[in-house]
XYZ file of C-alpha atoms in Angstrom:
419
model
C 59.233 55.852 -59.865
C 57.832 53.713 -57.055
C 57.665 53.806 -53.260
C 56.241 51.640 -50.467
C 53.281 52.671 -48.308
C 55.605 54.709 -46.054
C 56.969 56.738 -48.954
C 60.377 55.011 -49.034
C 61.549 54.885 -52.640
C 62.014 51.393 -54.038
C 62.785 51.852 -57.726
C 63.409 54.395 -60.468
C 63.347 53.829 -64.223
C 64.605 56.717 -66.340
C 64.731 57.256 -70.093
C 66.333 60.248 -71.801
C 65.987 61.223 -75.443
C 68.641 63.736 -76.477
C 68.810 65.817 -79.646
C 72.488 66.444 -80.374
C 71.846 68.447 -83.551
C 73.903 67.940 -86.677
C 77.062 66.923 -84.786
C 77.764 64.644 -81.809
C 79.903 67.164 -79.946
C 78.679 66.328 -76.419
C 76.281 63.546 -77.364
C 77.001 60.705 -74.906
C 78.273 62.759 -71.973
C 75.420 65.211 -71.453
C 72.843 62.453 -71.703
C 74.730 60.427 -69.096
C 74.607 63.259 -66.598
C 70.827 63.457 -66.897
C 70.720 60.279 -64.777
C 74.137 60.335 -63.107
C 73.334 63.608 -61.304
C 69.630 63.018 -60.608
C 69.021 59.402 -59.573
C 72.010 59.670 -57.211
C 70.202 62.141 -54.926
C 67.952 59.370 -53.589
C 68.427 55.954 -52.134
C 69.663 53.428 -51.623
C 67.204 52.017 -54.177
C 66.373 48.342 -54.563
C 66.299 48.743 -58.338
C 67.197 51.444 -60.819
C 67.562 51.610 -64.569
C 68.653 54.221 -67.081
C 68.298 54.100 -70.848
C 68.975 56.814 -73.381
C 69.004 57.553 -77.067
C 71.022 60.335 -78.674
C 69.805 61.352 -82.117
C 71.217 63.426 -84.941
C 68.889 66.038 -86.428
C 69.227 68.754 -89.046
C 69.437 71.479 -86.380
C 72.130 73.461 -84.605
C 74.768 71.398 -82.795
C 74.025 70.919 -79.101
C 76.936 71.604 -76.757
C 77.839 72.179 -73.139
C 75.782 74.531 -70.980
C 75.919 75.138 -67.243
C 74.507 72.005 -65.615
C 75.444 69.852 -68.619
C 72.395 67.584 -68.844
C 71.940 67.265 -65.098
C 69.452 70.149 -65.135
C 67.124 68.357 -67.540
C 67.355 65.025 -65.702
C 66.698 66.661 -62.337
C 63.621 68.410 -63.765
C 62.194 65.014 -64.773
C 63.000 63.264 -61.493
C 61.786 66.102 -59.280
C 58.554 66.423 -61.276
C 57.960 62.695 -60.791
C 58.638 63.057 -57.067
C 55.899 65.706 -56.817
C 53.463 63.442 -58.681
C 54.312 60.501 -56.421
C 53.822 62.624 -53.304
C 50.354 63.612 -54.520
C 49.386 59.990 -55.226
C 50.372 58.777 -51.750
C 49.080 61.871 -49.975
C 52.395 63.065 -48.589
C 53.985 66.508 -48.404
C 56.428 66.539 -51.360
C 59.219 68.009 -49.213
C 58.697 65.292 -46.591
C 58.920 62.657 -49.332
C 62.250 64.107 -50.406
C 63.528 64.438 -46.851
C 63.015 60.759 -45.974
C 64.659 59.539 -49.193
C 67.834 61.665 -49.381
C 70.930 59.615 -50.171
C 72.909 58.562 -47.110
C 76.585 59.106 -46.416
C 79.166 56.292 -46.515
C 77.314 53.899 -48.825
C 78.288 53.100 -52.447
C 76.033 54.960 -54.896
C 75.405 52.701 -57.887
C 74.313 55.477 -60.234
C 77.432 57.503 -59.334
C 79.905 54.811 -60.426
C 79.914 53.266 -56.964
C 81.419 56.355 -55.316
C 80.822 56.855 -51.595
C 79.540 60.279 -50.540
C 81.279 61.505 -47.395
C 79.558 64.887 -47.066
C 75.819 65.120 -47.696
C 74.294 68.316 -46.324
C 71.168 68.002 -48.472
C 68.731 67.407 -45.614
C 69.971 70.543 -43.865
C 69.571 72.443 -47.158
C 65.979 71.271 -47.493
C 64.941 72.031 -43.920
C 66.574 75.476 -44.007
C 64.927 76.355 -47.333
C 61.512 75.298 -46.003
C 61.977 77.531 -42.982
C 63.150 80.503 -45.063
C 60.171 80.389 -47.440
C 57.594 79.489 -44.778
C 56.668 76.244 -46.549
C 54.302 74.845 -43.911
C 52.201 78.018 -43.927
C 52.109 78.483 -47.718
C 51.874 74.947 -49.141
C 50.238 74.162 -51.451
C 48.605 77.431 -52.550
C 46.506 80.420 -51.579
C 43.760 82.049 -53.640
C 44.390 85.792 -53.702
C 40.780 86.561 -54.693
C 41.687 88.612 -57.767
C 41.945 85.819 -60.289
C 45.440 85.026 -59.076
C 46.867 82.189 -56.992
C 50.069 82.111 -54.975
C 51.798 78.742 -54.736
C 55.074 77.255 -53.553
C 57.109 74.476 -55.093
C 60.600 73.157 -54.710
C 63.265 70.805 -55.973
C 66.645 69.435 -54.993
C 69.767 69.198 -57.112
C 73.293 67.823 -57.135
C 76.348 68.237 -59.328
C 79.996 67.161 -59.111
C 83.439 68.568 -58.372
C 85.400 68.039 -61.554
C 85.440 64.756 -63.470
C 86.818 61.863 -61.433
C 89.939 60.193 -62.864
C 90.066 62.713 -65.730
C 90.595 66.319 -64.609
C 94.181 67.298 -63.840
C 95.553 70.610 -62.637
C 99.095 71.801 -62.041
C 100.237 74.819 -60.048
C 103.599 76.557 -59.635
C 104.496 78.855 -56.741
C 107.752 80.814 -56.649
C 109.343 82.644 -53.741
C 109.842 86.198 -54.996
C 111.442 89.354 -53.541
C 110.884 90.530 -49.981
C 108.956 87.430 -48.924
C 106.285 87.637 -51.617
C 105.046 84.689 -53.675
C 104.104 84.313 -57.333
C 101.226 81.910 -58.027
C 101.022 80.509 -61.567
C 97.870 78.612 -62.545
C 96.637 77.263 -65.877
C 92.893 77.647 -65.221
C 91.000 80.573 -66.733
C 88.882 82.848 -64.578
C 85.501 83.151 -66.325
C 84.138 85.443 -63.643
C 84.156 82.719 -61.002
C 86.812 84.432 -58.887
C 89.308 81.572 -58.771
C 92.235 84.020 -58.698
C 90.977 85.237 -55.317
C 90.006 81.780 -54.032
C 93.276 80.034 -54.955
C 95.287 82.967 -53.581
C 93.315 82.645 -50.326
C 94.213 78.943 -50.153
C 97.878 79.658 -50.815
C 97.932 82.410 -48.186
C 96.356 80.043 -45.645
C 98.914 77.297 -46.373
C 101.862 79.705 -46.331
C 100.502 81.580 -43.281
C 100.851 84.959 -44.956
C 98.692 87.910 -45.908
C 96.673 87.669 -49.107
C 98.568 90.727 -50.378
C 101.776 88.655 -50.423
C 100.365 86.371 -53.156
C 100.602 87.681 -56.728
C 98.508 85.675 -59.192
C 99.837 85.328 -62.723
C 97.280 85.367 -65.543
C 96.985 82.445 -67.915
C 99.375 82.103 -70.838
C 99.356 78.617 -72.326
C 102.971 79.021 -73.468
C 104.241 79.363 -69.908
C 101.447 78.462 -67.480
C 101.375 75.056 -65.792
C 98.991 72.522 -67.301
C 95.319 72.674 -66.407
C 92.501 70.718 -68.017
C 90.357 73.846 -68.118
C 87.779 75.835 -66.184
C 84.881 73.476 -66.750
C 82.941 70.749 -64.927
C 82.939 72.745 -61.664
C 86.554 71.749 -61.181
C 88.736 74.731 -60.294
C 88.198 75.166 -56.543
C 88.287 71.412 -55.880
C 90.896 70.141 -58.359
C 93.193 73.155 -58.744
C 92.720 74.013 -55.046
C 94.118 70.630 -54.047
C 97.073 71.240 -56.390
C 97.704 74.568 -54.605
C 97.841 72.819 -51.223
C 100.274 70.177 -52.490
C 102.476 72.860 -54.077
C 102.571 74.943 -50.893
C 103.670 71.921 -48.884
C 106.526 71.239 -51.301
C 107.544 74.902 -51.333
C 107.696 75.026 -47.526
C 109.934 71.931 -47.509
C 112.316 73.628 -49.961
C 112.389 76.834 -47.930
C 113.099 74.881 -44.738
C 115.920 73.093 -46.530
C 117.607 76.379 -47.511
C 116.976 77.930 -44.076
C 118.594 74.936 -42.373
C 121.613 75.278 -44.629
C 122.051 79.017 -43.982
C 121.356 78.786 -40.248
C 123.575 75.705 -39.971
C 121.107 73.712 -37.918
C 119.255 70.408 -38.480
C 116.170 70.795 -40.636
C 114.106 68.732 -38.197
C 114.683 71.462 -35.567
C 113.271 74.212 -37.792
C 109.759 75.603 -37.761
C 108.073 78.127 -40.065
C 105.319 80.454 -38.844
C 104.764 82.344 -42.112
C 107.130 85.180 -41.199
C 110.295 83.500 -39.926
C 112.216 80.265 -39.790
C 113.392 79.470 -36.286
C 114.906 76.765 -34.136
C 114.319 77.004 -30.401
C 116.816 74.191 -29.821
C 119.604 76.021 -31.676
C 118.498 79.558 -30.744
C 118.624 80.641 -34.394
C 116.178 82.307 -36.749
C 115.872 84.184 -40.049
C 112.981 86.079 -41.582
C 111.131 85.120 -44.736
C 112.449 88.278 -46.367
C 116.034 87.258 -45.508
C 115.405 83.801 -46.930
C 114.043 85.228 -50.179
C 117.272 87.235 -50.525
C 119.370 84.170 -49.698
C 117.498 82.221 -52.382
C 118.788 84.680 -54.989
C 122.424 84.819 -53.933
C 124.989 82.034 -53.477
C 122.295 79.407 -53.833
C 122.053 76.237 -55.915
C 118.426 75.469 -55.042
C 115.687 77.443 -56.828
C 112.902 78.174 -54.395
C 110.022 77.201 -56.619
C 107.579 74.316 -56.433
C 105.125 72.760 -58.843
C 102.686 69.935 -58.141
C 99.769 68.342 -59.958
C 96.513 66.905 -58.696
C 93.985 64.534 -60.229
C 91.158 63.198 -58.123
C 89.671 59.687 -58.186
C 86.542 61.245 -56.647
C 84.013 63.892 -57.633
C 82.186 64.752 -54.406
C 78.820 66.302 -55.236
C 77.579 69.646 -53.960
C 73.849 69.803 -53.254
C 71.118 72.428 -53.284
C 67.496 72.784 -52.277
C 65.534 75.499 -54.034
C 61.993 76.605 -53.168
C 60.065 79.295 -55.021
C 56.868 81.196 -54.358
C 55.051 82.297 -57.500
C 51.886 84.159 -58.357
C 49.853 82.723 -61.214
C 47.217 84.581 -63.192
C 44.536 81.933 -63.772
C 43.129 83.730 -66.807
C 46.376 84.262 -68.742
C 48.804 81.738 -67.236
C 51.271 84.537 -66.538
C 53.767 83.569 -63.810
C 55.425 86.106 -61.531
C 58.223 85.129 -59.154
C 57.602 86.469 -55.663
C 60.389 84.839 -53.633
C 63.126 82.301 -54.384
C 65.247 80.722 -51.660
C 68.229 78.503 -52.337
C 70.315 76.709 -49.722
C 73.565 75.175 -50.937
C 75.911 72.532 -49.560
C 79.252 73.230 -51.252
C 81.239 71.773 -48.376
C 83.127 74.517 -46.597
C 82.709 77.676 -48.722
C 86.168 79.177 -49.237
C 84.787 82.619 -50.062
C 81.113 82.960 -49.048
C 80.615 86.188 -51.004
C 81.824 84.660 -54.269
C 79.837 81.477 -53.557
C 76.709 83.555 -53.032
C 76.972 85.491 -56.294
C 77.803 82.283 -58.186
C 74.591 80.770 -56.835
C 72.556 83.863 -57.673
C 73.868 83.765 -61.231
C 72.903 80.105 -61.528
C 69.407 80.832 -60.222
C 68.904 83.542 -62.845
C 70.014 81.138 -65.583
C 67.652 78.460 -64.265
C 64.724 80.878 -64.106
C 65.514 81.946 -67.656
C 65.524 78.348 -68.882
C 62.217 77.597 -67.121
C 60.157 80.692 -67.915
C 61.675 82.776 -70.715
C 64.219 81.135 -72.991
C 63.051 78.931 -75.848
C 64.612 77.626 -79.037
C 62.239 76.670 -81.827
C 62.973 75.363 -85.315
C 61.116 75.368 -88.600
C 60.439 72.047 -90.282
C 63.638 72.437 -92.350
C 65.784 72.976 -89.223
C 66.167 76.751 -89.468
C 66.146 78.441 -86.057
C 63.273 80.829 -85.382
C 64.652 82.378 -82.172
C 67.844 83.650 -83.778
C 68.158 87.020 -82.029
C 67.494 88.523 -78.627
C 64.310 90.043 -80.082
C 62.889 86.497 -80.172
C 65.106 84.687 -77.653
C 64.089 86.235 -74.336
C 66.357 86.242 -71.300
C 65.247 87.476 -67.883
C 66.188 90.914 -66.612
C 66.577 92.042 -63.017
C 62.937 93.115 -62.790
C 61.830 89.578 -63.691
C 63.697 87.956 -60.821
C 61.577 88.766 -57.789
C 63.447 88.317 -54.521
C 66.444 85.950 -54.553
C 67.817 84.687 -51.243
C 70.828 82.400 -50.899
C 72.134 80.649 -47.823
C 74.477 77.760 -47.055
C 74.262 74.505 -45.135
C 77.952 73.826 -44.714
C 79.308 70.299 -44.630
C 82.978 69.283 -44.682
C 84.355 67.275 -47.593
C 87.418 65.293 -46.402
C 88.936 65.075 -49.894
C 88.434 68.763 -50.708
C 90.785 71.694 -50.117
C 89.899 72.971 -46.634
C 86.736 70.866 -46.845
C 85.407 72.527 -50.027
C 83.353 71.113 -52.850
C 82.356 72.889 -56.053
C 79.810 75.699 -56.464
C 79.864 76.653 -60.177
C 77.035 74.555 -61.606
C 74.900 73.602 -58.607
């Protein structure tokens, strides 16, 4: 990594060596993300290069895990940024701040995509304020053999896989003005059933209680590529919006027929269809009954969505730790994370998603470890040896948001799952 005398980054050269185990299950894709989702945070650079090797070994197969290679690449890049800051005598957060990727320029390391919502600078400044960076950096001797220090890093991910992920949604008009939402994605604890129902309720201008979400059954559910790659809110959410628009058009068509007035005169406010010009109206409940009697048009809509873009969410995380100089024991005192996920559809769900990701990251950094014998047998093969953090290991976790607005996202949203 190299910068000029003002700290402006000029070039990055990155090499990743990946152990895929005995099988190449996710060999080329995870290693690609180690650069794709790390070098793209900075720039524009005058020169950048990425090389990688993926090797087979006589160990357990390596697969997908939250972050999918981006976590490891970001660790390398952010460590190098700290080293560079020390060499040029600059605050490491200032070095990051002046080099954050700009909006509306093609990003070479992100397949030439243009970022239209980058709230990363706001994330960084807010996180610094929350932790009290200027007062605590770099460290403070506590006088009892322990030192308190602060450090931070930035991160980015994606919103689904551009030109690959596809989601379909079906919405049916049911009895008494209620709707049935059928989705093919699986809720893994991410809360998509609530989020997608919220989007549908917003589009259809109804109460959330009027949307019934149907659980996944691959025999009957619409097609969805799967709940992976931070895709559901962005990809499936856009499919929900398209489906609602089509459903409203079909309902207006039937209402115009039953009210015997031109469809262009009709408006829908979520509860009734009315025409001021013709002085006619009917309720949504009446329309749902009409759709089931003497009607040749099924009031159901299904649309698909596949995005050519994968707008990245961003995060700045800063942690205060206490280090025992004699033993090397690390204790987390305070961890602040500020996320740009576009416009958060459900801030409560976004917050707990982020907290869960922080706990996983802390576990990877401080507790979890996989070791092998020379013959490839795993040593850490139970939770007696493979340690994961508990609540008492977490210290204080604080999450906040620096909201941007993603033009291509549903209601301005980007993803939250992996960032």
